[in-house]
PDB file of C-alpha atoms in Angstrom:
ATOM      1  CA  UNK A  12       0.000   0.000   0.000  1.00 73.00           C
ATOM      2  CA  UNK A  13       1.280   3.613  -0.683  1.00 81.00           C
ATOM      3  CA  UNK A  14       2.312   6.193   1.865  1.00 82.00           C
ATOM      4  CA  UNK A  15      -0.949   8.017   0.242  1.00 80.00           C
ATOM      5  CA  UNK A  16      -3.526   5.401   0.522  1.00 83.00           C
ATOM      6  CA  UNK A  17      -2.023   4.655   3.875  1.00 89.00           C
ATOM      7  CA  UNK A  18      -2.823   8.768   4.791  1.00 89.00           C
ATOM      8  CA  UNK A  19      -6.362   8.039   3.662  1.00 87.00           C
ATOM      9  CA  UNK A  20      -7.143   5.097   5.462  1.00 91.00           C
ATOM     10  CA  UNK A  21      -5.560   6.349   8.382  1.00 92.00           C
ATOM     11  CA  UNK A  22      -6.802  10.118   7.920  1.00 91.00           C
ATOM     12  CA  UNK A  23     -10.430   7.862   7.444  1.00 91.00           C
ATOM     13  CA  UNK A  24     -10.156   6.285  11.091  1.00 93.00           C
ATOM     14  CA  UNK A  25      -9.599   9.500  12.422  1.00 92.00           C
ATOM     15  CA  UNK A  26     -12.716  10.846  10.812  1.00 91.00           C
ATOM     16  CA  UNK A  27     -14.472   7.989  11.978  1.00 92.00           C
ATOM     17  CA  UNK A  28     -13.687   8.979  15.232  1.00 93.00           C
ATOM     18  CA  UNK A  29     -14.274  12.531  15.291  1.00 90.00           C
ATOM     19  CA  UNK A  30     -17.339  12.063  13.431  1.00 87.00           C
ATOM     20  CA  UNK A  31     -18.907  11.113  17.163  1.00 89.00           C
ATOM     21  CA  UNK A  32     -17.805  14.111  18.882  1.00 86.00           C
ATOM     22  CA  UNK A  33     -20.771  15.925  18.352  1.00 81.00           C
ATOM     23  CA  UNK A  34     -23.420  13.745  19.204  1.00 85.00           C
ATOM     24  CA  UNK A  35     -21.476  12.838  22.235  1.00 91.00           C
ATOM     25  CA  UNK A  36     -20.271  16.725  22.825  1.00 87.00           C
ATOM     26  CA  UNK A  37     -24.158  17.149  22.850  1.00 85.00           C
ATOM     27  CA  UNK A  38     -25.267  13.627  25.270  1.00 89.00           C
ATOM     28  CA  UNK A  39     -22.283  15.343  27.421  1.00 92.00           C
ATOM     29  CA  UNK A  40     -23.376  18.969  28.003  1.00 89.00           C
ATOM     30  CA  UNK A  41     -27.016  18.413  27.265  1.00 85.00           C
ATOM     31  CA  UNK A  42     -29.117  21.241  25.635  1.00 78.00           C
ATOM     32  CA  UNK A  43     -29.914  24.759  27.073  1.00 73.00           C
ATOM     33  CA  UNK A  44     -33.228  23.523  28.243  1.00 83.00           C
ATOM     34  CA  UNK A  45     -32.242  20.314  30.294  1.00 84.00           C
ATOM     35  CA  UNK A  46     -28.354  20.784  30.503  1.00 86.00           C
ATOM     36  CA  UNK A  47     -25.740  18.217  31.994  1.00 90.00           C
ATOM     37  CA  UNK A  48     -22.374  18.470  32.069  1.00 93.00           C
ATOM     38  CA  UNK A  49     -21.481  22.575  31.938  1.00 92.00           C
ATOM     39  CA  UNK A  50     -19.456  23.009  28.369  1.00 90.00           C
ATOM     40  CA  UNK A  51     -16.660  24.225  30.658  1.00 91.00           C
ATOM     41  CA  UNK A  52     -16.338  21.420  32.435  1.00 95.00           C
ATOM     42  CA  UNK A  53     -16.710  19.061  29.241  1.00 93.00           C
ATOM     43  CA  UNK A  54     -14.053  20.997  27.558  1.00 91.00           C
ATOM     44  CA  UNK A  55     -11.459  21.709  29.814  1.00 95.00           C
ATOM     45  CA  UNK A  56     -11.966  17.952  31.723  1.00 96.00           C
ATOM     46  CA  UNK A  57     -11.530  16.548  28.301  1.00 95.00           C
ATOM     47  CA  UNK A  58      -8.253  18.034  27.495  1.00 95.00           C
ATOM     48  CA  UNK A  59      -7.480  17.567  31.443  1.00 97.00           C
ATOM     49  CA  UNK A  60      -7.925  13.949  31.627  1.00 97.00           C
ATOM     50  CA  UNK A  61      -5.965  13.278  28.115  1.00 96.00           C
ATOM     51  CA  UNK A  62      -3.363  15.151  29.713  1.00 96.00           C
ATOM     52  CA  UNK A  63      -2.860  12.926  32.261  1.00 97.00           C
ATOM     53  CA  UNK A  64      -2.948   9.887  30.211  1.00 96.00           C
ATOM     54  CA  UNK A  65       0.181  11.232  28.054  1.00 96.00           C
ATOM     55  CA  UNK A  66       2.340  12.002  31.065  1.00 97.00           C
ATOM     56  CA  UNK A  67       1.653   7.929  31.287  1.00 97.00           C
ATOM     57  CA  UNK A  68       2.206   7.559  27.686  1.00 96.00           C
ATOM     58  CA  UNK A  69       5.053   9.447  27.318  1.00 96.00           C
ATOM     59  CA  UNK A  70       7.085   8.079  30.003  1.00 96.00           C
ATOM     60  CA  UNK A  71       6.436   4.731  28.659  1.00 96.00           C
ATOM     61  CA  UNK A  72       7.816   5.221  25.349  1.00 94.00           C
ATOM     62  CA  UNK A  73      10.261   7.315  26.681  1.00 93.00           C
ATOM     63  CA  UNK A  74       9.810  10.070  24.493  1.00 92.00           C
ATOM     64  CA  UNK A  75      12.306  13.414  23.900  1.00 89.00           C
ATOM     65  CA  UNK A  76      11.135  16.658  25.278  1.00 91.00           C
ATOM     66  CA  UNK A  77      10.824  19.749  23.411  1.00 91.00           C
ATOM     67  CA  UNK A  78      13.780  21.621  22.562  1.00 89.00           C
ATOM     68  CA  UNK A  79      13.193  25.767  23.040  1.00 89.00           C
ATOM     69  CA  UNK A  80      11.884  26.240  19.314  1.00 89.00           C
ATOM     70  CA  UNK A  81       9.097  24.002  19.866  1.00 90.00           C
ATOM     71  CA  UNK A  82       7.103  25.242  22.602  1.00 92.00           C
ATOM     72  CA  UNK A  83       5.574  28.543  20.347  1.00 93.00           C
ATOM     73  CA  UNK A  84       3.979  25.906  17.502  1.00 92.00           C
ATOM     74  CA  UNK A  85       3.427  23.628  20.665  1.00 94.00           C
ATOM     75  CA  UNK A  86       1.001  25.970  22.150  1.00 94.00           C
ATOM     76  CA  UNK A  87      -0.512  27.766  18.878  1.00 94.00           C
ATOM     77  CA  UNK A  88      -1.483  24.447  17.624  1.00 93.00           C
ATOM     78  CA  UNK A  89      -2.843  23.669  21.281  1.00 94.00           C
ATOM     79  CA  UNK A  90      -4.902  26.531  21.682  1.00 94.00           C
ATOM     80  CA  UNK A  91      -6.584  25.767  18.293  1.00 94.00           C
ATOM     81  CA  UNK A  92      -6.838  22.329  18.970  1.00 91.00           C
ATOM     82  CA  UNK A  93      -7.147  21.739  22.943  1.00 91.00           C
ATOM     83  CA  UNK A  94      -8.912  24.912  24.344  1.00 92.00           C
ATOM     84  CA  UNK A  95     -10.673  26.875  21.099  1.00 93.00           C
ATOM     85  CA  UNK A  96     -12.249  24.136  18.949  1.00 91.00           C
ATOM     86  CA  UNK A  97     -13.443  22.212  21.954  1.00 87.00           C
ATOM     87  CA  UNK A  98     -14.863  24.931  24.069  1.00 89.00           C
ATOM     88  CA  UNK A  99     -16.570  27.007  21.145  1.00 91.00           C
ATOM     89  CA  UNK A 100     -17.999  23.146  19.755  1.00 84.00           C
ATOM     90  CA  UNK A 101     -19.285  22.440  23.851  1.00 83.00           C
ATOM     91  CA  UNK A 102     -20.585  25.997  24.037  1.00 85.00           C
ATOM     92  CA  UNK A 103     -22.146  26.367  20.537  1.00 85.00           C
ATOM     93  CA  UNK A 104     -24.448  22.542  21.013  1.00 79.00           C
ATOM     94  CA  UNK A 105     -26.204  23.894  24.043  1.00 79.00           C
ATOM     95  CA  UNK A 106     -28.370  26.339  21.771  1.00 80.00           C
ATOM     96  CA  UNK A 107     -28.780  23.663  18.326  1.00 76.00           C
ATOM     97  CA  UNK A 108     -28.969  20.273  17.480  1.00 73.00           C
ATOM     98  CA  UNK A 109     -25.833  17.697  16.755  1.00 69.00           C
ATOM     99  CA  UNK A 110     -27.112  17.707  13.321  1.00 65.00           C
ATOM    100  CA  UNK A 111     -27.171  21.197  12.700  1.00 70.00           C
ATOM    101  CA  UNK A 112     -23.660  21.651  14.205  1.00 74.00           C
ATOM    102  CA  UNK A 113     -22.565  18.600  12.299  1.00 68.00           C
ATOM    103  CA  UNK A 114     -23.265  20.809   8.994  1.00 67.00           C
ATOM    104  CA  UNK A 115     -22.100  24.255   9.743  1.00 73.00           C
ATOM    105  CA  UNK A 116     -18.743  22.386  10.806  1.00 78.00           C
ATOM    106  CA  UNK A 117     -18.450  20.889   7.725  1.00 75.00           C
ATOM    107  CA  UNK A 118     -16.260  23.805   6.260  1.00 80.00           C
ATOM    108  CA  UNK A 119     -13.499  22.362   8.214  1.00 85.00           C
ATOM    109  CA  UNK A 120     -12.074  21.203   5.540  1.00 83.00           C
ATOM    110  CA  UNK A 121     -11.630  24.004   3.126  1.00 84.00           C
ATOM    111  CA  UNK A 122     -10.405  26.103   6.536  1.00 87.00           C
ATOM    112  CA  UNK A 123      -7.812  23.568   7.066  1.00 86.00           C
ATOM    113  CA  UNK A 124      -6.538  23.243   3.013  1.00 86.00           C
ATOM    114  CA  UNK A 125      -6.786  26.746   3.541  1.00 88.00           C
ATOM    115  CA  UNK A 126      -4.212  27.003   6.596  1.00 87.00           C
ATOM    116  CA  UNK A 127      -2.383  24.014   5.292  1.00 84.00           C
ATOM    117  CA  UNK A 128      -0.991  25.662   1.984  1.00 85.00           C
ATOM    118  CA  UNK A 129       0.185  28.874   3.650  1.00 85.00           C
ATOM    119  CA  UNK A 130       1.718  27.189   5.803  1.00 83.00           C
ATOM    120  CA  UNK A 131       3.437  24.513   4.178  1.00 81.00           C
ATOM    121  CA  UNK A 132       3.414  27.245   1.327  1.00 81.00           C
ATOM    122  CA  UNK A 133       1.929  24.387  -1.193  1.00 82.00           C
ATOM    123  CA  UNK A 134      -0.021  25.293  -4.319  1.00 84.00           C
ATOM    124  CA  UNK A 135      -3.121  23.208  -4.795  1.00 86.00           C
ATOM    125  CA  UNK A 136      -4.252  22.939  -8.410  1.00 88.00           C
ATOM    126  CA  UNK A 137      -7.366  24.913  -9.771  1.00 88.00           C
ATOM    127  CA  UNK A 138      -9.190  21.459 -10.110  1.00 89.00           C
ATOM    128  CA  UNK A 139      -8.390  20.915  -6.187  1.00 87.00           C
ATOM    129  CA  UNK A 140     -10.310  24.265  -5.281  1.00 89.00           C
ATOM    130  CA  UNK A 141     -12.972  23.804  -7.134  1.00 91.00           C
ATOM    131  CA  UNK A 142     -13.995  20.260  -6.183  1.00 88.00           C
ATOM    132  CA  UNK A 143     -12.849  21.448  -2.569  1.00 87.00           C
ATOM    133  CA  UNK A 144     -15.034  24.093  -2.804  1.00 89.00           C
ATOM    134  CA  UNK A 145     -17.900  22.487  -4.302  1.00 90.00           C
ATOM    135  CA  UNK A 146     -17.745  20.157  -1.493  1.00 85.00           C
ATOM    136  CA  UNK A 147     -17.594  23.229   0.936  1.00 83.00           C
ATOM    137  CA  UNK A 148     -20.903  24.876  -1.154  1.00 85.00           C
ATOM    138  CA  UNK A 149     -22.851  21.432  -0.638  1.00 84.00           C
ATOM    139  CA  UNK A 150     -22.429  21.681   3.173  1.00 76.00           C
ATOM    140  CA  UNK A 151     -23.128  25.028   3.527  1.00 72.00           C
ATOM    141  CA  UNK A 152     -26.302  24.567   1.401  1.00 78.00           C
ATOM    142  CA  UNK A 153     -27.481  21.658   3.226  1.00 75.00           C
ATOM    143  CA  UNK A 154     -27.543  23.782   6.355  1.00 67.00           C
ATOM    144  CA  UNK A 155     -29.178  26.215   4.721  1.00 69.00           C
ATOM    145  CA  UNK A 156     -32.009  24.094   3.880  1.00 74.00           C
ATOM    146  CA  UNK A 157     -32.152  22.399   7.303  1.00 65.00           C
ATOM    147  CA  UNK A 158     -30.910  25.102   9.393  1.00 57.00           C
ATOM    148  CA  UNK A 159     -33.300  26.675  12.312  1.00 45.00           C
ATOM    149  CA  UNK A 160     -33.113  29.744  14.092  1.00 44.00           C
ATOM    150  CA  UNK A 161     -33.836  33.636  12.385  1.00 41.00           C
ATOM    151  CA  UNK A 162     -33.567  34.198   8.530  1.00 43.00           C
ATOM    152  CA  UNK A 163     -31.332  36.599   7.672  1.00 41.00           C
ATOM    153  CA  UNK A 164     -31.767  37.636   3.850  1.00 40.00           C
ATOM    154  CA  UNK A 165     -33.380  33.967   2.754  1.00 42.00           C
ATOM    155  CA  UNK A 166     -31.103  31.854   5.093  1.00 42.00           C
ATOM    156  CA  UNK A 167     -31.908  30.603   8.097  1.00 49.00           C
ATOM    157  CA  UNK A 168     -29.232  31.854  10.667  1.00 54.00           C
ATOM    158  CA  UNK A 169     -28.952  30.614  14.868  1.00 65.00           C
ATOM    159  CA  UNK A 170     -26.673  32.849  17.114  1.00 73.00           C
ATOM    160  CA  UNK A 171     -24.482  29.833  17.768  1.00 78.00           C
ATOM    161  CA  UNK A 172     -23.388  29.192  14.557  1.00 80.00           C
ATOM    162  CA  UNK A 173     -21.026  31.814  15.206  1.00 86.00           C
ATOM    163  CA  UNK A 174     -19.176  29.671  17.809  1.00 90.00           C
ATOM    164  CA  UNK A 175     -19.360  27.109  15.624  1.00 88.00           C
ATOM    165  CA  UNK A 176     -17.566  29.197  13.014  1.00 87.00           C
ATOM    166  CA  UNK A 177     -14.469  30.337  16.133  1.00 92.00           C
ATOM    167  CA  UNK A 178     -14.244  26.448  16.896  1.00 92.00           C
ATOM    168  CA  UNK A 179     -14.046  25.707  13.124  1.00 91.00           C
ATOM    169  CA  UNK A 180     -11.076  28.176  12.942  1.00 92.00           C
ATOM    170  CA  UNK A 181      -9.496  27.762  16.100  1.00 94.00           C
ATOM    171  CA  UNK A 182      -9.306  23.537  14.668  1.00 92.00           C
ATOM    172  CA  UNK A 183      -8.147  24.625  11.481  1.00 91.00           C
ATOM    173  CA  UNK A 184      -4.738  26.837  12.453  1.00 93.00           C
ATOM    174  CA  UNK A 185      -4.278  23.919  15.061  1.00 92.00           C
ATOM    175  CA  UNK A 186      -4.055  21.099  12.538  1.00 88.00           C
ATOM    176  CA  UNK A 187      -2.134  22.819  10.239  1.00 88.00           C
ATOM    177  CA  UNK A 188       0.765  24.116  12.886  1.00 90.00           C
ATOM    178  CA  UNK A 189       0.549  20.258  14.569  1.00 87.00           C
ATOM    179  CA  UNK A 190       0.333  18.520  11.314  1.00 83.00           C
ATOM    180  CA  UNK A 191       3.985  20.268  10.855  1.00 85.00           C
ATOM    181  CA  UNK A 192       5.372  19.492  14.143  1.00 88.00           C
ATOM    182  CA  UNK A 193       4.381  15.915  13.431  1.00 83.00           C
ATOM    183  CA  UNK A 194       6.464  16.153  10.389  1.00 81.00           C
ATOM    184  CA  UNK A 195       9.468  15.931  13.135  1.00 84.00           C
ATOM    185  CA  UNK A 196       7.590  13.640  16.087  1.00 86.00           C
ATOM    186  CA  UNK A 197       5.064  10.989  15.735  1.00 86.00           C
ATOM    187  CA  UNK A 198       1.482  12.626  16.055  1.00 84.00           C
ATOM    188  CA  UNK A 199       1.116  11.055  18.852  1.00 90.00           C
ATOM    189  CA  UNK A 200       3.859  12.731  20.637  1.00 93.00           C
ATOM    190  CA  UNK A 201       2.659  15.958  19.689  1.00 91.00           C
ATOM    191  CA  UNK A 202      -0.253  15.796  20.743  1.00 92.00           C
ATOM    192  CA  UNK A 203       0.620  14.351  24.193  1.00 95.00           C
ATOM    193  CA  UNK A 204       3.181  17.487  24.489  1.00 96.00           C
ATOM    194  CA  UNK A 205       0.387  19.847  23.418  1.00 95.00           C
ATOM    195  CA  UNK A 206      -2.266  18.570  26.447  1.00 96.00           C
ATOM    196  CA  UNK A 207       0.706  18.107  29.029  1.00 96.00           C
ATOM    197  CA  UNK A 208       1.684  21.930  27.785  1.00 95.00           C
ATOM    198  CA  UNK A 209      -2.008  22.841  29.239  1.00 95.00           C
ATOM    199  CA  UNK A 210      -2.165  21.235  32.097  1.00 96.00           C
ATOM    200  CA  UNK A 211      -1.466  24.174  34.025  1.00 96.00           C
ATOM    201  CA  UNK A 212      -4.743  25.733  32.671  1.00 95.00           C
ATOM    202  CA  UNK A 213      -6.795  22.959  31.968  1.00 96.00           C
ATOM    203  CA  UNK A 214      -6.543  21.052  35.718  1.00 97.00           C
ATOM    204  CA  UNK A 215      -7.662  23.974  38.310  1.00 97.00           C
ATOM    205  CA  UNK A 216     -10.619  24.681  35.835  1.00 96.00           C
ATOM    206  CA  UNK A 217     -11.555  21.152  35.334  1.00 97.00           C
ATOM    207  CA  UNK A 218     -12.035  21.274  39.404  1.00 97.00           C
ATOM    208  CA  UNK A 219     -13.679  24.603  39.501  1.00 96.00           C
ATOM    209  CA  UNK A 220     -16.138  23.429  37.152  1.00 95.00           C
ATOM    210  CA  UNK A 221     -16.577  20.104  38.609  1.00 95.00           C
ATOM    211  CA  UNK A 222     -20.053  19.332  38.227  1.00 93.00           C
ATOM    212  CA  UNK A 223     -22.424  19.511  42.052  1.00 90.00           C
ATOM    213  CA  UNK A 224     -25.493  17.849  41.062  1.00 88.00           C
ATOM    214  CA  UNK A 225     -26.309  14.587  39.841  1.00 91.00           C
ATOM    215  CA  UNK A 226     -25.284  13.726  36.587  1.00 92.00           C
ATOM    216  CA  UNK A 227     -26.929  11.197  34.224  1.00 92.00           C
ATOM    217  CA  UNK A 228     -24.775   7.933  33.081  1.00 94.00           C
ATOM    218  CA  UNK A 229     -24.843   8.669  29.561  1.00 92.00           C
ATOM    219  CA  UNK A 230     -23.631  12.264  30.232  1.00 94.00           C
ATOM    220  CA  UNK A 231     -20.929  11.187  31.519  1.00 96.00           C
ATOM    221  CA  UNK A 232     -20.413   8.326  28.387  1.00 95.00           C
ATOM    222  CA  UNK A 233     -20.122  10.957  25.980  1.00 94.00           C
ATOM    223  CA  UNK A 234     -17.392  13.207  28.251  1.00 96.00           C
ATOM    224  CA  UNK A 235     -15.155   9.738  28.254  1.00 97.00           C
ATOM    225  CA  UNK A 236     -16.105   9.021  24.715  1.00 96.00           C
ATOM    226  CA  UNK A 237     -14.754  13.069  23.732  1.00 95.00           C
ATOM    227  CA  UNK A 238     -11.949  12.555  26.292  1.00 96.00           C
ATOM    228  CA  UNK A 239     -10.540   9.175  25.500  1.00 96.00           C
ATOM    229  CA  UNK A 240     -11.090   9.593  21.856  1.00 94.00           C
ATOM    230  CA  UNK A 241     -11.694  12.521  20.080  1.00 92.00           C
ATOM    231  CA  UNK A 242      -8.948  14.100  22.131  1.00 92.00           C
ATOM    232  CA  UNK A 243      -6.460  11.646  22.236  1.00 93.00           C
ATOM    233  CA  UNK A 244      -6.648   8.661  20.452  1.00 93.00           C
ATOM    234  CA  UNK A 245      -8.198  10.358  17.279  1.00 92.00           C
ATOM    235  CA  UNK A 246      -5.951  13.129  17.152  1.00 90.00           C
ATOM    236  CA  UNK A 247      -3.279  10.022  16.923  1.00 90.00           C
ATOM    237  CA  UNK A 248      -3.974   9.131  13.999  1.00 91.00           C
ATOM    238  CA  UNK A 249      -5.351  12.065  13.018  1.00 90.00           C
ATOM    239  CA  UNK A 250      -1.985  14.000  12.609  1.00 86.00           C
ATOM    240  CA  UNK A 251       0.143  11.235  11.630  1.00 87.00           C
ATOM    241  CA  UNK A 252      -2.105  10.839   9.021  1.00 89.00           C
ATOM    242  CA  UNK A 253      -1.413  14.593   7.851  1.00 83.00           C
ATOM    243  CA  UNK A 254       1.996  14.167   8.777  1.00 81.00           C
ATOM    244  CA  UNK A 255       2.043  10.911   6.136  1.00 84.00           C
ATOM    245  CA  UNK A 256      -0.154  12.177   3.412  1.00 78.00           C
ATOM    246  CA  UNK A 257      -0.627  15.700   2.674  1.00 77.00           C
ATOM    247  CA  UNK A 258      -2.448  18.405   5.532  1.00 79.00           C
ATOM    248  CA  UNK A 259      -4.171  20.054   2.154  1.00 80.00           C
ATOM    249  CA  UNK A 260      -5.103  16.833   0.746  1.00 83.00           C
ATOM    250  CA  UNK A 261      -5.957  14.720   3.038  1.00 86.00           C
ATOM    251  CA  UNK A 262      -8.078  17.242   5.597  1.00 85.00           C
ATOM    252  CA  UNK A 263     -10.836  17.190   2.686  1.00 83.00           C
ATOM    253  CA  UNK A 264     -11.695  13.634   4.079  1.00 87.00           C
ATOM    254  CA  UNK A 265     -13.766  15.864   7.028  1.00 83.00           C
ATOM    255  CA  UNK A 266     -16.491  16.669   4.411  1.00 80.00           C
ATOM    256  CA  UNK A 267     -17.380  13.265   4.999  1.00 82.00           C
ATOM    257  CA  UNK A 268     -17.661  13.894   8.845  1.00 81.00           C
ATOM    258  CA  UNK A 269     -21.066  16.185   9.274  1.00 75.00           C
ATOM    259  CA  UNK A 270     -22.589  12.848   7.538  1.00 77.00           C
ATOM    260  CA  UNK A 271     -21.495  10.723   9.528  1.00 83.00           C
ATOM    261  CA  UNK A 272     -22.323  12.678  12.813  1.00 77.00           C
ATOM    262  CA  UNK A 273     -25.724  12.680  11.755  1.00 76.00           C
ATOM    263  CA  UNK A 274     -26.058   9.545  11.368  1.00 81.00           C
ATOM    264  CA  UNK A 275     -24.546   8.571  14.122  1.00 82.00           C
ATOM    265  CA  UNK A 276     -27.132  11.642  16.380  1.00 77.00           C
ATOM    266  CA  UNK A 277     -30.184   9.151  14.990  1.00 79.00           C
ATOM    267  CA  UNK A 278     -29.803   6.646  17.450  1.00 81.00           C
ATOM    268  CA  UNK A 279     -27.565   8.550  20.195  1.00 76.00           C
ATOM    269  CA  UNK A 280     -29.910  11.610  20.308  1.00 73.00           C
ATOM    270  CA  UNK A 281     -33.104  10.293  18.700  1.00 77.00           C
ATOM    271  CA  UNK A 282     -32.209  12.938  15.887  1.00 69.00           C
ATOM    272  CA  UNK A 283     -33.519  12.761  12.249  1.00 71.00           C
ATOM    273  CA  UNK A 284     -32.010  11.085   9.218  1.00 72.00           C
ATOM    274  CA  UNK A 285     -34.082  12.062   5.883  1.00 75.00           C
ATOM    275  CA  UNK A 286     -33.561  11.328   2.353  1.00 80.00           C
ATOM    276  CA  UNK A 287     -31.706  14.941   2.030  1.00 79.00           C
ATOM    277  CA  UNK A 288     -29.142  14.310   4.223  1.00 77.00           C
ATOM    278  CA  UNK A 289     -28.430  10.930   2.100  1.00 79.00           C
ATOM    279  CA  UNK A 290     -28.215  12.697  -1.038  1.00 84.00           C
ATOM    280  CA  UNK A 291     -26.207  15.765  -0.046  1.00 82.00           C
ATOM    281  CA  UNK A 292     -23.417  13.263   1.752  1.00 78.00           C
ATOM    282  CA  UNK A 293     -23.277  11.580  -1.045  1.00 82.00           C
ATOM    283  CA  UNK A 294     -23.018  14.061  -3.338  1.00 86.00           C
ATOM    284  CA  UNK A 295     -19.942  15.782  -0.731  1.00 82.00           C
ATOM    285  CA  UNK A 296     -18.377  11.937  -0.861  1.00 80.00           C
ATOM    286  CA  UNK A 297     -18.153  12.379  -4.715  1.00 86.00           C
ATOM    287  CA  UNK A 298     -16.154  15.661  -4.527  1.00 85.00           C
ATOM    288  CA  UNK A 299     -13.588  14.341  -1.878  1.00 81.00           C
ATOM    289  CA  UNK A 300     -13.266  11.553  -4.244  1.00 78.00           C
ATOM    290  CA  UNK A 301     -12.536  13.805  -7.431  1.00 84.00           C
ATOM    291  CA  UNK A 302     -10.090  16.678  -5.138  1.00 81.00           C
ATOM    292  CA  UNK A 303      -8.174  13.667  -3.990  1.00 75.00           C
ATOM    293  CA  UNK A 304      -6.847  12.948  -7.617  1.00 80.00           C
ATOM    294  CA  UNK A 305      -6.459  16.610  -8.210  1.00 83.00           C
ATOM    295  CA  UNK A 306      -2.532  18.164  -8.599  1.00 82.00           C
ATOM    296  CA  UNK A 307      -0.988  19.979  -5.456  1.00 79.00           C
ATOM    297  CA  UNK A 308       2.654  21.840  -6.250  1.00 75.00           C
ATOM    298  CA  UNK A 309       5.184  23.148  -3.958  1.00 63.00           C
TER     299      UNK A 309
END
């Protein structure tokens, strides 16, 4: 198998895997009108307990510390990836559904080709932008047509959708700088480095936000499931799979994700899955397939 297909199978597990943060983000904090877990707790426990593990993990592989240079891209890419993205994503799914979140998300990808050629200073082919961008065009139309909240000139607009937008660049500039560091380390060593880097933060508000009242079991399901997984394991394969392949390239596979988390809200979060959503992931599947074979220089 080739270092490329490897990138995308790899870069496909990872998708996989984030593609449940959502509906878990959302079994985690609850909604607005019967909440659970507070979104400050859920974010800042998440990155708190993965922290811990890679103190673990680190010692047991013995890994190298940082040298001096490292510690600026260390803590850009974890403030997009550790405190921003997750915080915004917690804050934003206590005022609309998974599903809804799932789409407005879905740019993602074109953020992160975006952030990945300036900053590996690559030069994606015409054909890449366009299928990239069709795929970008189908999302944003889908949650157009299924969106709720206020219309604003013909589209229908929520409030929170502008969190969603901060998280969506706050995980963007994070996977580009940490898909470069893991150019040098294994992305699982960067990533380890990156929540260890934040303990200091992340620890003393994890315990101020520790939740008083009773919780419900699957509450606290989803906050291991975002903890264990979306911010650890999955960002393991996750960035060496942009490390292997190509950050431009290969971050297109998350126009898959907002599909996936839908599917996967229908029987997490009793959400709905309608013959629209089918046809529009499908139709976003066919464009990641086409960008893919398109020509990147640099």
């Amino acid at each position: 198998m080739s270092t490329e297909n490897k990138s995308f199978l790899l870069g496909s597990l990872g998708v996989l895997i984030f593609a449940l943060t959502l509906p878990m983000t959302r079994l985690a904090t609850g909604s607005a009108i019967e909440p659970a877990l507070s979104p400050w707790f859920v974010s800042f426990g998440r990155a708190a307990l993965a922290g811990l593990l890679s103190i673990i993990y680190l010692v047991a592989v013995q890994a190298p510390r940082p040298k001096r240079e490292d510690y600026l891209p260390l803590t850009l890419a974890a403030t997009g990836n550790v405190l921003g993205w997750p915080i915004f994503l917690a804050l934003g799914l206590r005022y609309v559904e998974s599903t809804h979140a799932s789409v407005i998300t879905g740019i993602l990808p074109l953020a992160t080709a975006i952030m990945g050629a300036l900053i590996f200073r690559r030069k994606p082919s015409a054909g890449f932008w366009l299928f990239s961008i069709a795929g970008t065009v189908l999302v944003v139309a889908f949650a157009w047509l299924r969106g709720a909240g206020v219309s604003v000139a013909g589209v229908s607009v929520h409030w929170a959708d502008f969190l969603l937008l901060l998280a969506v660049l706050c995980a963007a500039f994070g996977y580009a700088v940490g898909a470069r560091l893991s150019q040098r380390w294994p992305g699982e060593i960067v990533i380890c480095w990156m929540l260890i880097l934040l303990l200091p933060i992340t620890i003393p508000v994890t315990l101020i936000a520790w939740p008083t009242a009773p919780i419900p079991l699957p509450s606290w399901g989803g906050f291991f499931y975002v903890s264990l997984l979306s911010m650890w394991l999955g960002m393991f394969v996750w960035y060496r799979a942009l490390a292997m392949g190509d950050v431009v390239r290969v971050s297109q596979l998350q126009l898959i994700q907002p599909f996936l988390s839908i599917i996967f809200s229908v029987p997490l979060l009793g959400e709905s899955l309608d013959a629209m959503t089918l046809i529009f992931g499908l139709a976003v599947i066919v464009t990641v397939f086409f960008a893919k074979r398109m020509p990147i220089y640099g």
